[in-house]
Amino acid sequence: MSENILEMNKENAGLGKVEIAPEVIEVIAGIAASEVEGVAQMRGNFASGVVERLGKKNHGKGVKVELSEEGIKVDVYCSMTFGISIPNVAQKIQDNIRQALLNMTALEAQEVNIHVVGITFENQKHEAEVDQEM
């Protein structure tokens, strides 16, 4: 597991080292992607859906992070709302994730790949809201 932790060493700090787990990067990227207008939902697996129904929010849902020699690679799987420009929203997601990672961790992502796995229509949103009210 230690090879999956990203270490940040500051030359003048002298106080020690900072380690950032990939799960932290997933959460940052997930929140940054969800903030973009046009993103309907992040894709998760069955287990994350069950956990969310029990009341716990999974902010890293739909995000996969790979740490390698070349740098950080982030893959985001999301559904878009119908009627938006997918290339424009995807670019905004990439920019938002890069900026959030840079601001919060001082790390730059080598790649931020957006995978559009579905389109959500307006009536599907209303059905989901009705299901949550019951």
Short mmCIF file of N, CA, C and O in Angstrom, two decimals:
data_model
loop_
_atom_site.label_atom_id
_atom_site.label_comp_id
_atom_site.label_asym_id
_atom_site.label_seq_id
_atom_site.Cartn_x
_atom_site.Cartn_y
_atom_site.Cartn_z
N MET A 1 0.82 -1.19 0.00
CA MET A 1 0.00 0.00 0.00
C MET A 1 0.86 1.25 0.00
O MET A 1 0.45 2.27 -0.49
N SER A 2 2.08 1.15 0.53
CA SER A 2 2.92 2.33 0.61
C SER A 2 3.29 2.87 -0.76
O SER A 2 3.53 4.05 -0.91
N GLU A 3 3.31 2.00 -1.80
CA GLU A 3 3.63 2.50 -3.13
C GLU A 3 2.46 3.25 -3.74
O GLU A 3 2.63 3.95 -4.71
N ASN A 4 1.26 3.14 -3.16
CA ASN A 4 0.10 3.84 -3.65
C ASN A 4 -0.10 5.20 -3.00
O ASN A 4 -1.06 5.87 -3.27
N ILE A 5 0.80 5.59 -2.11
CA ILE A 5 0.69 6.88 -1.45
C ILE A 5 1.67 7.85 -2.10
O ILE A 5 2.82 7.52 -2.34
N LEU A 6 1.18 9.01 -2.43
CA LEU A 6 1.98 10.02 -3.08
C LEU A 6 2.68 10.85 -2.02
O LEU A 6 2.04 11.36 -1.10
N GLU A 7 3.99 10.96 -2.11
CA GLU A 7 4.76 11.72 -1.13
C GLU A 7 5.12 13.08 -1.70
O GLU A 7 5.50 13.21 -2.85
N MET A 8 5.00 14.08 -0.86
CA MET A 8 5.38 15.44 -1.24
C MET A 8 6.50 15.88 -0.30
O MET A 8 6.32 15.91 0.90
N ASN A 9 7.64 16.19 -0.85
CA ASN A 9 8.76 16.66 -0.04
C ASN A 9 9.03 18.12 -0.36
O ASN A 9 9.26 18.48 -1.50
N LYS A 10 9.00 18.95 0.62
CA LYS A 10 9.37 20.36 0.47
C LYS A 10 10.80 20.51 0.96
O LYS A 10 11.15 20.07 2.05
N GLU A 11 11.65 21.15 0.15
CA GLU A 11 13.07 21.25 0.48
C GLU A 11 13.35 22.04 1.74
O GLU A 11 14.15 21.65 2.57
N ASN A 12 12.66 23.15 1.93
CA ASN A 12 12.96 24.03 3.05
C ASN A 12 12.09 23.76 4.27
O ASN A 12 12.23 24.43 5.29
N ALA A 13 11.19 22.81 4.20
CA ALA A 13 10.26 22.59 5.31
C ALA A 13 10.98 22.05 6.54
O ALA A 13 10.85 22.58 7.63
N GLY A 14 11.74 20.96 6.38
CA GLY A 14 12.49 20.42 7.49
C GLY A 14 11.65 19.78 8.58
O GLY A 14 12.18 19.31 9.57
N LEU A 15 10.34 19.78 8.44
CA LEU A 15 9.47 19.24 9.47
C LEU A 15 9.07 17.79 9.20
O LEU A 15 8.52 17.16 10.08
N GLY A 16 9.30 17.31 8.03
CA GLY A 16 8.90 15.95 7.69
C GLY A 16 8.33 15.90 6.29
O GLY A 16 8.57 16.77 5.47
N LYS A 17 7.54 14.87 6.03
CA LYS A 17 6.98 14.72 4.70
C LYS A 17 5.46 14.66 4.77
O LYS A 17 4.88 14.34 5.81
N VAL A 18 4.83 14.96 3.66
CA VAL A 18 3.38 14.93 3.54
C VAL A 18 3.05 13.81 2.56
O VAL A 18 3.60 13.74 1.48
N GLU A 19 2.14 12.93 2.96
CA GLU A 19 1.70 11.84 2.11
C GLU A 19 0.22 12.01 1.80
O GLU A 19 -0.57 12.28 2.70
N ILE A 20 -0.13 11.87 0.53
CA ILE A 20 -1.52 12.01 0.10
C ILE A 20 -1.96 10.68 -0.51
O ILE A 20 -1.37 10.21 -1.47
N ALA A 21 -3.00 10.10 0.05
CA ALA A 21 -3.53 8.84 -0.45
C ALA A 21 -4.33 9.08 -1.72
O ALA A 21 -4.94 10.15 -1.89
N PRO A 22 -4.36 8.11 -2.63
CA PRO A 22 -5.13 8.27 -3.87
C PRO A 22 -6.63 8.51 -3.61
O PRO A 22 -7.28 9.18 -4.41
N GLU A 23 -7.14 8.00 -2.51
CA GLU A 23 -8.55 8.20 -2.18
C GLU A 23 -8.86 9.68 -1.97
O GLU A 23 -9.95 10.15 -2.28
N VAL A 24 -7.90 10.43 -1.43
CA VAL A 24 -8.08 11.87 -1.23
C VAL A 24 -8.18 12.57 -2.57
O VAL A 24 -9.02 13.45 -2.77
N ILE A 25 -7.35 12.18 -3.52
CA ILE A 25 -7.38 12.77 -4.86
C ILE A 25 -8.71 12.42 -5.54
O ILE A 25 -9.29 13.25 -6.22
N GLU A 26 -9.20 11.19 -5.31
CA GLU A 26 -10.50 10.80 -5.87
C GLU A 26 -11.62 11.68 -5.33
O GLU A 26 -12.49 12.11 -6.09
N VAL A 27 -11.61 11.94 -4.05
CA VAL A 27 -12.66 12.77 -3.45
C VAL A 27 -12.58 14.20 -3.99
O VAL A 27 -13.61 14.79 -4.36
N ILE A 28 -11.39 14.76 -4.06
CA ILE A 28 -11.23 16.13 -4.59
C ILE A 28 -11.73 16.20 -6.02
O ILE A 28 -12.47 17.11 -6.39
N ALA A 29 -11.34 15.24 -6.85
CA ALA A 29 -11.76 15.22 -8.26
C ALA A 29 -13.26 15.01 -8.38
O ALA A 29 -13.91 15.64 -9.23
N GLY A 30 -13.83 14.15 -7.53
CA GLY A 30 -15.26 13.89 -7.59
C GLY A 30 -16.09 15.11 -7.24
O GLY A 30 -17.08 15.42 -7.92
N ILE A 31 -15.68 15.83 -6.21
CA ILE A 31 -16.39 17.04 -5.83
C ILE A 31 -16.24 18.11 -6.91
O ILE A 31 -17.21 18.78 -7.28
N ALA A 32 -15.04 18.25 -7.44
CA ALA A 32 -14.80 19.25 -8.49
C ALA A 32 -15.62 18.95 -9.74
O ALA A 32 -16.15 19.87 -10.37
N ALA A 33 -15.75 17.68 -10.10
CA ALA A 33 -16.54 17.31 -11.29
C ALA A 33 -18.02 17.53 -11.05
O ALA A 33 -18.74 17.99 -11.94
N SER A 34 -18.50 17.23 -9.86
CA SER A 34 -19.92 17.38 -9.54
C SER A 34 -20.36 18.84 -9.53
O SER A 34 -21.54 19.13 -9.74
N GLU A 35 -19.44 19.75 -9.28
CA GLU A 35 -19.77 21.18 -9.22
C GLU A 35 -20.05 21.78 -10.58
O GLU A 35 -20.66 22.85 -10.67
N VAL A 36 -19.63 21.13 -11.65
CA VAL A 36 -19.78 21.68 -13.00
C VAL A 36 -21.23 21.55 -13.46
O VAL A 36 -21.83 20.48 -13.33
N GLU A 37 -21.79 22.64 -13.97
CA GLU A 37 -23.16 22.61 -14.46
C GLU A 37 -23.21 21.78 -15.74
O GLU A 37 -22.41 21.96 -16.64
N GLY A 38 -24.15 20.87 -15.78
CA GLY A 38 -24.28 19.96 -16.92
C GLY A 38 -23.97 18.52 -16.55
O GLY A 38 -24.32 17.61 -17.28
N VAL A 39 -23.31 18.32 -15.41
CA VAL A 39 -23.04 16.97 -14.92
C VAL A 39 -24.27 16.54 -14.12
O VAL A 39 -24.59 17.12 -13.09
N ALA A 40 -24.95 15.49 -14.60
CA ALA A 40 -26.17 15.02 -13.93
C ALA A 40 -25.81 14.18 -12.72
O ALA A 40 -26.37 14.37 -11.64
N GLN A 41 -24.89 13.24 -12.90
CA GLN A 41 -24.49 12.38 -11.79
C GLN A 41 -23.17 11.70 -12.13
O GLN A 41 -22.80 11.61 -13.28
N MET A 42 -22.52 11.25 -11.09
CA MET A 42 -21.28 10.51 -11.25
C MET A 42 -21.63 9.03 -11.26
O MET A 42 -22.54 8.59 -10.55
N ARG A 43 -20.91 8.25 -12.05
CA ARG A 43 -21.20 6.83 -12.12
C ARG A 43 -20.53 6.08 -10.99
O ARG A 43 -19.37 6.30 -10.69
N GLY A 44 -21.25 5.21 -10.37
CA GLY A 44 -20.69 4.39 -9.32
C GLY A 44 -21.05 2.94 -9.55
O GLY A 44 -21.70 2.60 -10.53
N ASN A 45 -20.64 2.09 -8.66
CA ASN A 45 -21.00 0.68 -8.76
C ASN A 45 -22.19 0.39 -7.85
O ASN A 45 -22.72 1.27 -7.18
N PHE A 46 -22.61 -0.85 -7.81
CA PHE A 46 -23.78 -1.23 -7.01
C PHE A 46 -23.57 -0.94 -5.53
O PHE A 46 -24.45 -0.43 -4.85
N ALA A 47 -22.36 -1.22 -5.04
CA ALA A 47 -22.09 -1.02 -3.61
C ALA A 47 -22.19 0.44 -3.22
O ALA A 47 -22.76 0.78 -2.18
N SER A 48 -21.67 1.33 -4.05
CA SER A 48 -21.75 2.76 -3.71
C SER A 48 -23.19 3.25 -3.77
O SER A 48 -23.58 4.13 -3.01
N GLY A 49 -24.02 2.67 -4.64
CA GLY A 49 -25.43 3.03 -4.69
C GLY A 49 -26.16 2.62 -3.42
O GLY A 49 -27.01 3.36 -2.90
N VAL A 50 -25.85 1.43 -2.91
CA VAL A 50 -26.47 0.95 -1.67
C VAL A 50 -26.04 1.83 -0.50
O VAL A 50 -26.86 2.23 0.33
N VAL A 51 -24.76 2.17 -0.45
CA VAL A 51 -24.25 3.01 0.64
C VAL A 51 -24.91 4.39 0.61
O VAL A 51 -25.27 4.93 1.65
N GLU A 52 -25.10 4.96 -0.59
CA GLU A 52 -25.74 6.27 -0.68
C GLU A 52 -27.20 6.21 -0.24
O GLU A 52 -27.71 7.15 0.36
N ARG A 53 -27.89 5.11 -0.51
CA ARG A 53 -29.28 4.98 -0.08
C ARG A 53 -29.38 4.90 1.44
O ARG A 53 -30.39 5.24 2.02
N LEU A 54 -28.31 4.43 2.07
CA LEU A 54 -28.29 4.37 3.53
C LEU A 54 -27.91 5.70 4.16
O LEU A 54 -27.84 5.81 5.38
N GLY A 55 -27.60 6.70 3.32
CA GLY A 55 -27.39 8.04 3.84
C GLY A 55 -25.97 8.54 3.81
O GLY A 55 -25.72 9.69 4.16
N LYS A 56 -25.02 7.73 3.40
CA LYS A 56 -23.63 8.20 3.36
C LYS A 56 -23.28 8.61 1.93
O LYS A 56 -23.45 7.85 1.00
N LYS A 57 -22.78 9.82 1.77
CA LYS A 57 -22.41 10.34 0.47
C LYS A 57 -21.02 9.86 0.09
O LYS A 57 -20.09 9.98 0.88
N ASN A 58 -20.88 9.33 -1.11
CA ASN A 58 -19.59 8.85 -1.61
C ASN A 58 -19.06 9.86 -2.62
O ASN A 58 -19.44 9.83 -3.78
N HIS A 59 -18.18 10.76 -2.19
CA HIS A 59 -17.69 11.82 -3.05
C HIS A 59 -16.68 11.33 -4.09
O HIS A 59 -16.43 12.00 -5.07
N GLY A 60 -16.08 10.19 -3.87
CA GLY A 60 -15.11 9.65 -4.83
C GLY A 60 -15.74 8.79 -5.89
O GLY A 60 -15.05 8.21 -6.72
N LYS A 61 -17.06 8.72 -5.90
CA LYS A 61 -17.79 7.86 -6.84
C LYS A 61 -17.56 8.33 -8.27
O LYS A 61 -17.64 9.51 -8.56
N GLY A 62 -17.27 7.39 -9.16
CA GLY A 62 -17.10 7.72 -10.57
C GLY A 62 -15.72 8.24 -10.91
O GLY A 62 -15.51 8.70 -12.02
N VAL A 63 -14.77 8.18 -9.99
CA VAL A 63 -13.41 8.69 -10.23
C VAL A 63 -12.41 7.57 -9.97
O VAL A 63 -12.49 6.88 -8.96
N LYS A 64 -11.48 7.42 -10.90
CA LYS A 64 -10.41 6.45 -10.74
C LYS A 64 -9.08 7.19 -10.88
O LYS A 64 -8.88 7.95 -11.83
N VAL A 65 -8.19 6.99 -9.92
CA VAL A 65 -6.90 7.68 -9.92
C VAL A 65 -5.78 6.65 -10.05
O VAL A 65 -5.78 5.63 -9.38
N GLU A 66 -4.84 6.91 -10.95
CA GLU A 66 -3.65 6.07 -11.11
C GLU A 66 -2.42 6.92 -10.83
O GLU A 66 -2.25 8.00 -11.41
N LEU A 67 -1.57 6.44 -9.94
CA LEU A 67 -0.30 7.10 -9.67
C LEU A 67 0.79 6.30 -10.37
O LEU A 67 0.89 5.10 -10.19
N SER A 68 1.59 6.99 -11.17
CA SER A 68 2.66 6.31 -11.90
C SER A 68 3.90 7.18 -11.93
O SER A 68 3.92 8.28 -11.37
N GLU A 69 4.92 6.69 -12.58
CA GLU A 69 6.18 7.44 -12.71
C GLU A 69 5.96 8.75 -13.47
O GLU A 69 6.58 9.76 -13.17
N GLU A 70 5.05 8.72 -14.46
CA GLU A 70 4.82 9.91 -15.29
C GLU A 70 4.01 10.98 -14.57
O GLU A 70 4.08 12.14 -14.90
N GLY A 71 3.19 10.58 -13.60
CA GLY A 71 2.37 11.54 -12.87
C GLY A 71 1.03 10.96 -12.49
O GLY A 71 0.85 9.74 -12.44
N ILE A 72 0.07 11.83 -12.23
CA ILE A 72 -1.26 11.43 -11.80
C ILE A 72 -2.18 11.38 -13.01
O ILE A 72 -2.25 12.31 -13.79
N LYS A 73 -2.89 10.26 -13.14
CA LYS A 73 -3.87 10.09 -14.21
C LYS A 73 -5.24 9.94 -13.56
O LYS A 73 -5.44 9.07 -12.71
N VAL A 74 -6.18 10.81 -13.92
CA VAL A 74 -7.52 10.80 -13.34
C VAL A 74 -8.52 10.46 -14.44
O VAL A 74 -8.52 11.08 -15.50
N ASP A 75 -9.36 9.45 -14.18
CA ASP A 75 -10.45 9.07 -15.08
C ASP A 75 -11.76 9.36 -14.37
O ASP A 75 -11.97 8.91 -13.24
N VAL A 76 -12.64 10.11 -15.04
CA VAL A 76 -13.92 10.50 -14.47
C VAL A 76 -15.03 9.90 -15.33
O VAL A 76 -15.04 10.07 -16.54
N TYR A 77 -15.96 9.19 -14.67
CA TYR A 77 -17.10 8.57 -15.35
C TYR A 77 -18.36 9.27 -14.87
O TYR A 77 -18.68 9.24 -13.68
N CYS A 78 -19.08 9.91 -15.80
CA CYS A 78 -20.25 10.69 -15.41
C CYS A 78 -21.34 10.66 -16.46
O CYS A 78 -21.10 10.31 -17.62
N SER A 79 -22.54 11.04 -16.04
CA SER A 79 -23.68 11.22 -16.94
C SER A 79 -23.92 12.71 -17.09
O SER A 79 -23.80 13.46 -16.12
N MET A 80 -24.27 13.11 -18.29
CA MET A 80 -24.53 14.51 -18.58
C MET A 80 -26.02 14.76 -18.72
O MET A 80 -26.78 13.84 -19.01
N THR A 81 -26.43 15.99 -18.51
CA THR A 81 -27.83 16.35 -18.72
C THR A 81 -28.08 16.56 -20.20
O THR A 81 -27.20 17.01 -20.94
N PHE A 82 -29.28 16.24 -20.64
CA PHE A 82 -29.65 16.37 -22.04
C PHE A 82 -29.70 17.83 -22.44
O PHE A 82 -30.18 18.68 -21.70
N GLY A 83 -29.17 18.14 -23.62
CA GLY A 83 -29.27 19.49 -24.17
C GLY A 83 -28.03 20.35 -23.98
O GLY A 83 -27.99 21.48 -24.44
N ILE A 84 -27.02 19.85 -23.28
CA ILE A 84 -25.80 20.64 -23.07
C ILE A 84 -24.76 20.24 -24.12
O ILE A 84 -24.86 19.21 -24.77
N SER A 85 -23.75 21.05 -24.27
CA SER A 85 -22.64 20.75 -25.16
C SER A 85 -21.64 19.87 -24.41
O SER A 85 -20.95 20.34 -23.49
N ILE A 86 -21.56 18.61 -24.79
CA ILE A 86 -20.70 17.66 -24.07
C ILE A 86 -19.23 18.08 -24.12
O ILE A 86 -18.56 18.05 -23.08
N PRO A 87 -18.69 18.50 -25.28
CA PRO A 87 -17.27 18.93 -25.26
C PRO A 87 -17.00 20.11 -24.34
O PRO A 87 -15.97 20.15 -23.66
N ASN A 88 -17.92 21.07 -24.28
CA ASN A 88 -17.73 22.23 -23.41
C ASN A 88 -17.77 21.84 -21.94
O ASN A 88 -16.95 22.30 -21.13
N VAL A 89 -18.73 21.00 -21.57
CA VAL A 89 -18.84 20.57 -20.18
C VAL A 89 -17.64 19.72 -19.79
O VAL A 89 -17.09 19.86 -18.70
N ALA A 90 -17.21 18.84 -20.70
CA ALA A 90 -16.04 18.00 -20.42
C ALA A 90 -14.80 18.87 -20.20
O ALA A 90 -13.99 18.60 -19.30
N GLN A 91 -14.63 19.92 -20.99
CA GLN A 91 -13.50 20.83 -20.81
C GLN A 91 -13.58 21.54 -19.46
O GLN A 91 -12.57 21.69 -18.77
N LYS A 92 -14.79 21.94 -19.07
CA LYS A 92 -14.97 22.60 -17.77
C LYS A 92 -14.65 21.64 -16.63
O LYS A 92 -14.06 22.05 -15.62
N ILE A 93 -15.03 20.37 -16.78
CA ILE A 93 -14.72 19.37 -15.75
C ILE A 93 -13.20 19.22 -15.63
O ILE A 93 -12.65 19.21 -14.53
N GLN A 94 -12.52 19.09 -16.76
CA GLN A 94 -11.06 18.96 -16.74
C GLN A 94 -10.40 20.16 -16.08
O GLN A 94 -9.52 20.00 -15.22
N ASP A 95 -10.84 21.36 -16.45
CA ASP A 95 -10.26 22.58 -15.87
C ASP A 95 -10.52 22.65 -14.37
O ASP A 95 -9.63 23.00 -13.59
N ASN A 96 -11.75 22.32 -13.95
CA ASN A 96 -12.12 22.39 -12.54
C ASN A 96 -11.31 21.39 -11.71
O ASN A 96 -10.84 21.72 -10.62
N ILE A 97 -11.13 20.18 -12.23
CA ILE A 97 -10.36 19.17 -11.50
C ILE A 97 -8.90 19.59 -11.40
O ILE A 97 -8.29 19.50 -10.34
N ARG A 98 -8.32 20.05 -12.51
CA ARG A 98 -6.92 20.49 -12.48
C ARG A 98 -6.71 21.61 -11.47
O ARG A 98 -5.75 21.60 -10.70
N GLN A 99 -7.61 22.57 -11.48
CA GLN A 99 -7.49 23.72 -10.58
C GLN A 99 -7.66 23.29 -9.12
O GLN A 99 -6.92 23.73 -8.25
N ALA A 100 -8.64 22.42 -8.86
CA ALA A 100 -8.87 21.96 -7.48
C ALA A 100 -7.67 21.18 -6.97
O ALA A 100 -7.24 21.37 -5.82
N LEU A 101 -7.10 20.29 -7.78
CA LEU A 101 -5.93 19.53 -7.35
C LEU A 101 -4.74 20.45 -7.10
O LEU A 101 -3.99 20.27 -6.13
N LEU A 102 -4.57 21.43 -7.95
CA LEU A 102 -3.46 22.37 -7.79
C LEU A 102 -3.63 23.20 -6.53
O LEU A 102 -2.68 23.39 -5.76
N ASN A 103 -4.85 23.70 -6.26
CA ASN A 103 -5.10 24.52 -5.08
C ASN A 103 -4.99 23.74 -3.79
O ASN A 103 -4.46 24.24 -2.80
N MET A 104 -5.50 22.51 -3.76
CA MET A 104 -5.59 21.77 -2.51
C MET A 104 -4.36 20.92 -2.21
O MET A 104 -4.06 20.67 -1.04
N THR A 105 -3.67 20.44 -3.25
CA THR A 105 -2.54 19.53 -3.02
C THR A 105 -1.24 20.01 -3.63
O THR A 105 -0.21 19.39 -3.41
N ALA A 106 -1.25 21.06 -4.41
CA ALA A 106 -0.08 21.57 -5.12
C ALA A 106 0.47 20.53 -6.10
O ALA A 106 1.64 20.53 -6.42
N LEU A 107 -0.42 19.65 -6.59
CA LEU A 107 -0.04 18.63 -7.56
C LEU A 107 -0.73 18.91 -8.89
O LEU A 107 -1.86 19.38 -8.92
N GLU A 108 -0.04 18.61 -9.98
CA GLU A 108 -0.63 18.76 -11.30
C GLU A 108 -0.94 17.39 -11.86
O GLU A 108 -0.13 16.48 -11.77
N ALA A 109 -2.11 17.24 -12.45
CA ALA A 109 -2.50 15.98 -13.06
C ALA A 109 -1.87 15.89 -14.44
O ALA A 109 -1.92 16.85 -15.22
N GLN A 110 -1.30 14.73 -14.74
CA GLN A 110 -0.74 14.48 -16.07
C GLN A 110 -1.88 14.36 -17.09
O GLN A 110 -1.81 14.91 -18.18
N GLU A 111 -2.93 13.62 -16.72
CA GLU A 111 -4.10 13.43 -17.58
C GLU A 111 -5.37 13.54 -16.76
O GLU A 111 -5.41 13.06 -15.64
N VAL A 112 -6.39 14.15 -17.34
CA VAL A 112 -7.74 14.12 -16.77
C VAL A 112 -8.66 13.68 -17.90
O VAL A 112 -8.95 14.44 -18.81
N ASN A 113 -9.07 12.41 -17.86
CA ASN A 113 -9.89 11.83 -18.92
C ASN A 113 -11.35 11.79 -18.47
O ASN A 113 -11.65 11.32 -17.38
N ILE A 114 -12.24 12.28 -19.34
CA ILE A 114 -13.67 12.31 -19.05
C ILE A 114 -14.34 11.23 -19.88
O ILE A 114 -14.19 11.19 -21.09
N HIS A 115 -15.08 10.36 -19.21
CA HIS A 115 -15.83 9.29 -19.88
C HIS A 115 -17.32 9.56 -19.66
O HIS A 115 -17.79 9.46 -18.53
N VAL A 116 -18.03 9.91 -20.72
CA VAL A 116 -19.47 10.15 -20.63
C VAL A 116 -20.15 8.80 -20.80
O VAL A 116 -20.06 8.18 -21.85
N VAL A 117 -20.81 8.34 -19.73
CA VAL A 117 -21.41 7.01 -19.74
C VAL A 117 -22.93 7.04 -19.85
O VAL A 117 -23.56 5.99 -19.87
N GLY A 118 -23.50 8.24 -19.95
CA GLY A 118 -24.95 8.32 -20.09
C GLY A 118 -25.44 9.74 -20.21
O GLY A 118 -24.70 10.70 -19.96
N ILE A 119 -26.70 9.85 -20.63
CA ILE A 119 -27.38 11.13 -20.73
C ILE A 119 -28.61 11.05 -19.85
O ILE A 119 -29.36 10.07 -19.90
N THR A 120 -28.84 12.06 -19.03
CA THR A 120 -30.01 12.10 -18.16
C THR A 120 -30.97 13.14 -18.69
O THR A 120 -30.59 14.28 -18.96
N PHE A 121 -32.23 12.69 -18.85
CA PHE A 121 -33.26 13.60 -19.34
C PHE A 121 -33.96 14.25 -18.15
O PHE A 121 -33.91 13.76 -17.04
N GLU A 122 -34.67 15.32 -18.40
CA GLU A 122 -35.32 16.09 -17.35
C GLU A 122 -36.34 15.24 -16.59
O GLU A 122 -36.41 15.31 -15.38
N ASN A 123 -37.13 14.41 -17.29
CA ASN A 123 -38.16 13.62 -16.60
C ASN A 123 -37.54 12.55 -15.70
O ASN A 123 -38.12 12.15 -14.71
N GLN A 124 -36.32 12.09 -16.00
CA GLN A 124 -35.64 11.13 -15.12
C GLN A 124 -35.27 11.79 -13.80
O GLN A 124 -35.31 11.15 -12.76
N LYS A 125 -34.91 13.06 -13.84
CA LYS A 125 -34.59 13.78 -12.61
C LYS A 125 -35.82 13.87 -11.72
O LYS A 125 -35.74 13.67 -10.52
N HIS A 126 -36.98 14.19 -12.32
CA HIS A 126 -38.20 14.32 -11.53
C HIS A 126 -38.59 12.98 -10.92
O HIS A 126 -39.06 12.92 -9.80
N GLU A 127 -38.41 11.88 -11.67
CA GLU A 127 -38.72 10.55 -11.14
C GLU A 127 -37.80 10.22 -9.96
O GLU A 127 -38.25 9.65 -8.96
N ALA A 128 -36.53 10.58 -10.06
CA ALA A 128 -35.59 10.31 -8.97
C ALA A 128 -35.96 11.11 -7.73
O ALA A 128 -35.85 10.63 -6.60
N GLU A 129 -36.38 12.37 -7.92
CA GLU A 129 -36.79 13.19 -6.78
C GLU A 129 -38.03 12.61 -6.11
O GLU A 129 -38.14 12.61 -4.88
N VAL A 130 -38.97 12.09 -6.88
CA VAL A 130 -40.20 11.50 -6.33
C VAL A 130 -39.83 10.25 -5.54
O VAL A 130 -40.35 10.00 -4.46
N ASP A 131 -38.90 9.42 -6.06
CA ASP A 131 -38.46 8.22 -5.36
C ASP A 131 -37.80 8.57 -4.02
O ASP A 131 -37.99 7.87 -3.04
N GLN A 132 -37.02 9.64 -3.99
CA GLN A 132 -36.35 10.03 -2.75
C GLN A 132 -37.34 10.55 -1.71
O GLN A 132 -37.15 10.39 -0.52
N GLU A 133 -38.42 11.19 -2.16
CA GLU A 133 -39.42 11.72 -1.23
C GLU A 133 -40.19 10.60 -0.54
O GLU A 133 -40.66 10.76 0.57
N MET A 134 -40.34 9.48 -1.24
CA MET A 134 -41.12 8.36 -0.66
C MET A 134 -40.31 7.63 0.30
O MET A 134 -39.87 7.37 1.10
#
